[in-house]
């Protein structure tokens, strides 16, 4: 494949389904799914196992998992079950399974996000690397012809400072490289595209762009501040008179904080009929983190992305 104008070696409009095919290459990765009591995580894990995307291990109250499977019509034949009725202990067992290498990546079932993340960050048996962990959500945006656009970090880091934003970009860039985008275009978002000393997001976006220009952030093109419209629409960028290789064709939106990331993500997902794949990066192994309301399809795509990143 040759690089297209967006810096991606993936064909424009291909969407996210390539992740499914990609995840099936090589040895199947093993997924440790903590507390799969509904919310479609169990259904997605069963499909992943059946379709050869990943092998699943289900950790939690075995009786509850079995009754959930029966209720939701999931066939769990051949899937390993680890009986641990207590939620905290099930989460710990799942994390330990990944940190010991018994499983290749982790997924959150019906348990609070912060409970899972605190376990992941445990200093003794967690999945820390000494670097920052961050969440990347890739969206297939139906209203933009199926274009894939990443958003980070709308899932883990609450109010990242400039240093944390550099790490968030680096984590995402490594993932983009892994999925066939050798030079991702990163738009550092703010409410406006002019640097305003009273708006911190604009100052940090400009600093990130300069750091990229000076080679302090590598493997990608960063520009900012950019507003959401001129980050994704060439027409908007043209009307605003912004000349930049990133404006209008961003592969990823670096958002100022978790609130803005969460809002952008949820608008893309629920108001534009999109689908996505979400994963936490920067840990020893990827962690699939989706929300309860996400569809089975988004959860399966997230498992695929986790498997692809886990394979490295
Ligand atoms: N990467 C690496 N280490 C981290 C990170 C990170 N992103 N965050 C915290 N740590 C380390 C710190 O250095 C420290 O050693 C330890 O973990 C505890 O740090 P605290 O006290 O700042 O963090 P916690 O444990 O109170 O909270 C960490 C969470 C990730 C749980 C917290 O930031 C959180 O709840 N984030 C939002 C998650 C969420 O609700 N997402 C859903 C949105 S859809």
Coordinates of C-alpha atoms and ligand atoms in Angstrom, one line a residue:
X1 CA 0.0 0.0 0.0
X2 CA 1.3 3.5 -0.7
X3 CA 0.8 6.4 1.6
X4 CA -2.2 8.5 0.8
X5 CA -2.6 12.2 1.3
X6 CA -3.5 11.7 5.0
X7 CA -0.2 10.1 5.8
X8 CA -1.8 6.7 6.3
X9 CA -0.8 3.6 4.4
X10 CA -4.3 2.3 4.8
X11 CA -6.8 3.0 2.1
X12 CA -9.0 6.0 2.8
X13 CA -12.5 5.0 3.9
X14 CA -11.4 1.4 4.8
X15 CA -12.8 1.9 8.3
X16 CA -11.8 -0.2 11.2
X17 CA -12.7 -3.7 10.1
X18 CA -9.1 -4.3 9.0
X19 CA -8.3 -4.7 12.7
X20 CA -10.3 -8.0 12.8
X21 CA -8.2 -9.4 9.9
X22 CA -5.0 -8.0 11.4
X23 CA -5.7 -9.6 14.8
X24 CA -6.0 -13.1 13.3
X25 CA -2.4 -13.0 12.0
X26 CA 0.0 -15.2 13.9
X27 CA -0.5 -16.9 17.3
X28 CA -3.9 -16.0 18.8
X29 CA -3.5 -13.6 21.8
X30 CA -5.2 -14.5 25.1
X31 CA -7.6 -12.0 26.6
X32 CA -8.3 -11.9 30.4
X33 CA -11.8 -10.5 30.8
X34 CA -12.6 -9.3 34.3
X35 CA -16.2 -9.6 35.6
X36 CA -18.1 -10.3 32.4
X37 CA -21.6 -10.0 33.7
X38 CA -23.4 -8.5 30.7
X39 CA -23.0 -5.1 29.0
X40 CA -22.0 -7.0 25.8
X41 CA -18.4 -7.6 26.9
X42 CA -19.1 -11.3 27.2
X43 CA -20.8 -11.4 23.8
X44 CA -17.8 -9.7 22.2
X45 CA -15.3 -12.0 23.9
X46 CA -17.3 -15.1 22.8
X47 CA -17.3 -13.7 19.2
X48 CA -13.6 -13.0 19.4
X49 CA -12.9 -16.6 20.4
X50 CA -15.3 -18.0 17.8
X51 CA -13.9 -15.8 15.0
X52 CA -10.2 -16.4 15.9
X53 CA -9.6 -12.8 17.0
X54 CA -8.4 -13.8 20.4
X55 CA -8.7 -16.6 23.0
X56 CA -10.8 -15.6 26.0
X57 CA -10.4 -16.3 29.7
X58 CA -13.3 -15.2 31.8
X59 CA -12.6 -14.2 35.4
X60 CA -15.4 -13.7 38.0
X61 CA -18.3 -15.4 39.7
X62 CA -18.6 -18.6 37.5
X63 CA -22.3 -19.1 38.3
X64 CA -23.1 -15.5 37.4
X65 CA -21.0 -15.7 34.2
X66 CA -22.8 -18.9 33.2
X67 CA -26.2 -17.4 33.8
X68 CA -25.2 -14.2 31.9
X69 CA -24.1 -16.4 29.0
X70 CA -27.4 -18.3 29.0
X71 CA -29.4 -15.1 29.3
X72 CA -27.5 -13.3 26.4
X73 CA -27.3 -16.4 24.2
X74 CA -23.5 -16.6 24.4
X75 CA -21.8 -19.9 23.8
X76 CA -19.0 -20.2 26.3
X77 CA -18.1 -23.8 25.4
X78 CA -14.3 -24.1 25.2
X79 CA -13.7 -20.8 27.0
X80 CA -11.6 -21.0 30.2
X81 CA -13.5 -19.8 33.3
X82 CA -11.7 -18.7 36.5
X83 CA -14.1 -18.7 39.5
X84 CA -13.6 -15.6 41.7
X85 CA -16.9 -14.3 43.1
X86 CA -15.4 -11.1 44.7
X87 CA -15.1 -8.3 42.1
X88 CA -11.9 -6.8 43.6
X89 CA -10.2 -10.2 43.7
X90 CA -11.5 -11.0 40.2
X91 CA -9.9 -7.8 38.9
X92 CA -6.7 -8.5 40.7
X93 CA -6.6 -12.1 39.4
X94 CA -7.2 -10.8 35.8
X95 CA -4.4 -8.2 36.1
X96 CA -2.0 -10.7 37.6
X97 CA -2.8 -13.1 34.8
X98 CA -1.6 -10.5 32.3
X99 CA 1.4 -9.3 34.3
X100 CA 2.6 -13.0 34.7
X101 CA 2.3 -13.5 30.9
X102 CA -0.5 -16.1 31.3
X103 CA -2.7 -13.8 29.3
X104 CA -1.6 -11.2 26.6
X105 CA -4.1 -8.4 27.3
X106 CA -6.8 -7.3 29.7
X107 CA -10.4 -6.2 29.3
X108 CA -12.9 -4.5 31.7
X109 CA -16.3 -6.2 32.1
X110 CA -19.0 -4.9 34.4
X111 CA -16.8 -3.2 37.0
X112 CA -16.0 0.4 37.7
X113 CA -13.3 1.9 35.4
X114 CA -11.4 3.4 38.3
X115 CA -11.3 0.0 40.1
X116 CA -9.7 -1.6 37.1
X117 CA -7.3 1.2 36.5
X118 CA -6.2 1.3 40.1
X119 CA -5.4 -2.4 39.9
X120 CA -3.5 -1.9 36.6
X121 CA -1.5 0.8 38.4
X122 CA -0.7 -1.4 41.4
X123 CA 3.0 -1.1 42.1
X124 CA 3.5 -4.7 43.1
X125 CA 1.5 -6.8 40.6
X126 CA 0.1 -4.2 38.1
X127 CA 1.0 -3.4 34.5
X128 CA 3.0 -0.2 35.0
X129 CA 6.1 0.4 32.8
X130 CA 7.3 3.6 34.5
X131 CA 5.8 5.6 31.6
X132 CA 2.4 7.2 31.4
X133 CA -0.6 5.1 30.5
X134 CA -3.2 6.7 28.3
X135 CA -6.4 5.8 26.5
X136 CA -6.8 6.0 22.7
X137 CA -10.2 5.6 21.0
X138 CA -10.2 5.1 17.3
X139 CA -13.5 6.0 15.6
X140 CA -14.8 5.1 12.2
X141 CA -16.7 8.3 11.5
X142 CA -19.7 7.4 9.3
X143 CA -20.5 11.1 8.4
X144 CA -16.9 11.5 7.1
X145 CA -17.1 8.5 4.8
X146 CA -15.8 6.0 7.3
X147 CA -12.6 7.9 8.0
X148 CA -10.7 6.7 11.1
X149 CA -10.0 9.4 13.6
X150 CA -8.4 8.8 17.0
X151 CA -9.2 10.7 20.2
X152 CA -6.9 10.8 23.2
X153 CA -7.1 11.0 26.1
X154 CA -10.8 10.8 26.9
X155 CA -10.6 7.8 29.1
X156 CA -7.8 7.8 31.7
X157 CA -5.7 11.0 32.3
X158 CA -8.0 13.6 33.7
X159 CA -6.1 17.0 33.3
X160 CA -2.8 16.2 31.6
X161 CA 0.0 18.9 31.7
X162 CA 2.3 19.5 28.7
X163 CA 4.6 16.6 29.7
X164 CA 1.7 14.2 30.0
X165 CA 0.4 15.4 26.6
X166 CA 3.8 14.5 25.0
X167 CA 3.5 11.0 26.4
X168 CA -0.1 10.7 25.3
X169 CA 1.0 11.6 21.7
X170 CA 3.9 9.1 21.9
X171 CA 1.6 6.2 23.1
X172 CA -0.8 7.0 20.3
X173 CA 1.9 7.3 17.6
X174 CA 3.3 3.9 18.5
X175 CA -0.2 2.4 18.1
X176 CA -0.7 4.2 14.7
X177 CA 2.6 2.8 13.5
X178 CA 1.5 -0.6 14.5
X179 CA -1.8 -0.4 12.6
X180 CA -0.2 0.9 9.4
X181 CA -0.1 4.7 9.7
X182 CA 3.6 5.5 9.6
X183 CA 3.3 9.3 10.0
X184 CA 0.0 10.1 11.8
X185 CA -1.2 13.6 11.8
X186 CA -2.0 14.8 15.3
X187 CA -4.2 17.9 15.8
X188 CA -3.7 19.5 19.2
X189 CA -7.2 20.7 19.8
X190 CA -8.3 23.9 21.5
X191 CA -11.5 26.0 21.1
X192 CA -9.7 28.4 18.7
X193 CA -6.8 28.1 16.3
X194 CA -5.0 31.3 17.4
X195 CA -2.7 31.2 20.4
X196 CA -4.4 33.0 23.3
X197 CA -2.4 33.6 26.4
X198 CA -5.6 33.2 28.5
X199 CA -6.4 29.8 27.0
X200 CA -4.0 27.2 28.3
X201 CA -4.9 24.6 25.7
X202 CA -3.8 26.9 22.9
X203 CA -0.4 27.6 24.6
X204 CA 0.3 23.9 25.1
X205 CA -0.9 23.0 21.6
X206 CA 1.5 25.5 20.2
X207 CA 4.3 24.2 22.3
X208 CA 3.6 20.6 21.2
X209 CA 3.7 21.7 17.5
X210 CA 7.1 23.4 18.1
X211 CA 8.4 20.3 19.9
X212 CA 7.4 18.2 16.9
X213 CA 9.0 20.7 14.5
X214 CA 12.3 20.5 16.6
X215 CA 12.3 16.7 16.6
X216 CA 11.3 16.4 20.3
X217 CA 8.2 14.5 19.3
X218 CA 9.0 12.0 16.6
X219 CA 7.2 9.7 14.1
X220 CA 4.2 12.0 13.5
X221 CA 3.2 15.5 12.4
X222 CA 1.7 17.7 15.2
X223 CA 0.0 21.0 14.7
X224 CA -2.0 23.2 16.9
X225 CA -3.8 24.9 18.2
X226 CA -6.6 23.7 15.9
X227 CA -10.3 23.8 16.5
X228 CA -12.3 20.6 15.9
X229 CA -13.7 21.9 12.6
X230 CA -10.5 22.9 11.0
X231 CA -8.7 19.7 12.3
X232 CA -11.0 17.4 10.4
X233 CA -12.4 19.5 7.5
X234 CA -10.2 20.7 4.7
X235 CA -13.0 23.2 3.8
X236 CA -13.0 24.6 7.3
X237 CA -9.2 24.9 7.3
X238 CA -9.3 26.7 3.9
X239 CA -12.0 29.1 5.0
X240 CA -10.0 30.0 8.1
X241 CA -6.9 30.4 6.0
X242 CA -4.9 27.7 7.9
X243 CA -2.1 26.2 5.9
X244 CA -0.9 23.1 7.6
X245 CA -0.2 19.5 6.7
X246 CA -2.4 18.4 9.6
X247 CA -5.4 20.8 9.3
X248 CA -8.3 19.2 7.6
X249 CA -6.8 15.7 7.6
X250 CA -6.0 14.9 11.2
X251 CA -5.6 11.2 12.1
X252 CA -5.8 11.9 15.8
X253 CA -7.3 14.6 18.0
X254 CA -5.3 15.4 21.1
X255 CA -7.9 16.8 23.5
X256 CA -7.1 19.1 26.3
X257 CA -8.7 17.0 29.1
X258 CA -10.8 14.0 29.8
X259 CA -14.1 16.0 29.6
X260 CA -13.5 17.3 26.1
X261 CA -12.2 13.9 25.0
X262 CA -15.2 12.1 26.5
X263 CA -17.7 14.5 24.8
X264 CA -16.0 14.3 21.4
X265 CA -16.0 10.5 21.6
X266 CA -19.6 10.2 22.7
X267 CA -20.8 12.6 20.0
X268 CA -18.9 10.6 17.4
X269 CA -20.3 7.4 18.7
X270 CA -23.9 8.1 19.5
X271 CA -24.8 11.1 17.4
X272 CA -23.1 10.2 14.2
X273 CA -23.7 6.5 14.2
X274 CA -20.1 5.6 14.3
X275 CA -18.3 2.6 15.7
X276 CA -14.9 2.5 17.4
X277 CA -12.1 0.6 19.1
X278 CA -10.7 1.8 22.5
X279 CA -7.6 0.7 24.3
X280 CA -5.2 1.8 27.1
X281 CA -1.6 2.1 25.9
X282 CA 1.7 2.6 27.6
X283 CA 1.2 -0.4 30.0
X284 CA 3.1 -3.6 29.8
X285 CA 0.2 -5.0 27.8
X286 CA -2.9 -3.2 26.3
X287 CA -6.1 -2.9 28.3
X288 CA -9.4 -2.9 26.5
X289 CA -11.6 -0.2 28.0
X290 CA -15.0 0.4 26.5
X291 CA -18.1 1.8 28.1
X292 CA -21.2 -0.2 29.1
X293 CA -23.3 1.4 26.4
X294 CA -20.8 0.5 23.5
X295 CA -22.1 -2.0 21.0
X296 CA -20.9 -5.6 20.7
X297 CA -19.3 -4.5 17.4
X298 CA -17.3 -1.7 19.1
X299 CA -16.3 -4.1 21.8
X300 CA -15.1 -6.7 19.2
X301 CA -13.2 -4.1 17.4
X302 CA -11.6 -3.0 20.7
X303 CA -10.6 -6.6 21.4
X304 CA -9.1 -6.8 17.9
X305 CA -7.1 -3.6 18.5
X306 CA -5.9 -4.9 21.9
X307 CA -4.8 -8.2 20.2
X308 CA -2.9 -6.3 17.5
X309 CA -1.1 -4.0 20.0
X310 CA -0.4 -7.0 22.3
X311 CA 1.3 -8.9 19.5
X312 CA 3.6 -5.8 19.1
Ligands
LIG1 N1 0.0 6.4 34.0 C1 0.9 6.0 34.8 N2 0.8 6.1 36.2 C2 -0.2 6.7 36.7 C3 -1.3 7.3 35.9 C4 -1.1 7.1 34.5 N3 -2.0 7.6 33.6 N4 -2.2 7.8 36.6 C5 -1.8 7.7 37.9 N5 -0.6 7.0 37.9 C6 0.2 6.6 39.1 C7 0.7 7.8 39.9 O1 2.0 8.2 39.4 C8 0.8 7.2 41.3 O2 2.0 6.5 41.5 C9 -0.4 6.2 41.3 O3 -0.6 5.9 40.0 C10 -1.6 6.8 41.9 O4 -1.8 8.1 41.3 P1 -3.1 9.0 41.7 O5 -3.3 9.0 43.1 O6 -2.9 10.3 40.9 O7 -4.2 8.3 40.9 P2 -5.5 7.5 41.4 O8 -5.1 6.1 41.7 O9 -6.3 8.3 42.3 O10 -6.3 7.5 40.0 C11 -5.8 7.0 38.8 C12 -6.9 6.8 37.9 C13 -6.5 6.4 36.5 C14 -7.8 5.8 38.5 C15 -7.7 8.2 37.8 O11 -6.9 9.1 37.1 C16 -9.0 8.1 37.1 O12 -10.0 7.7 37.8 N6 -9.1 8.5 35.8 C17 -10.4 8.6 35.1 C18 -10.8 7.2 34.7 C19 -12.3 7.3 34.3 O13 -13.2 7.5 35.1 N7 -12.5 7.0 33.0 C20 -13.8 6.9 32.5 C21 -14.0 7.9 31.5 S1 -15.1 7.3 30.3

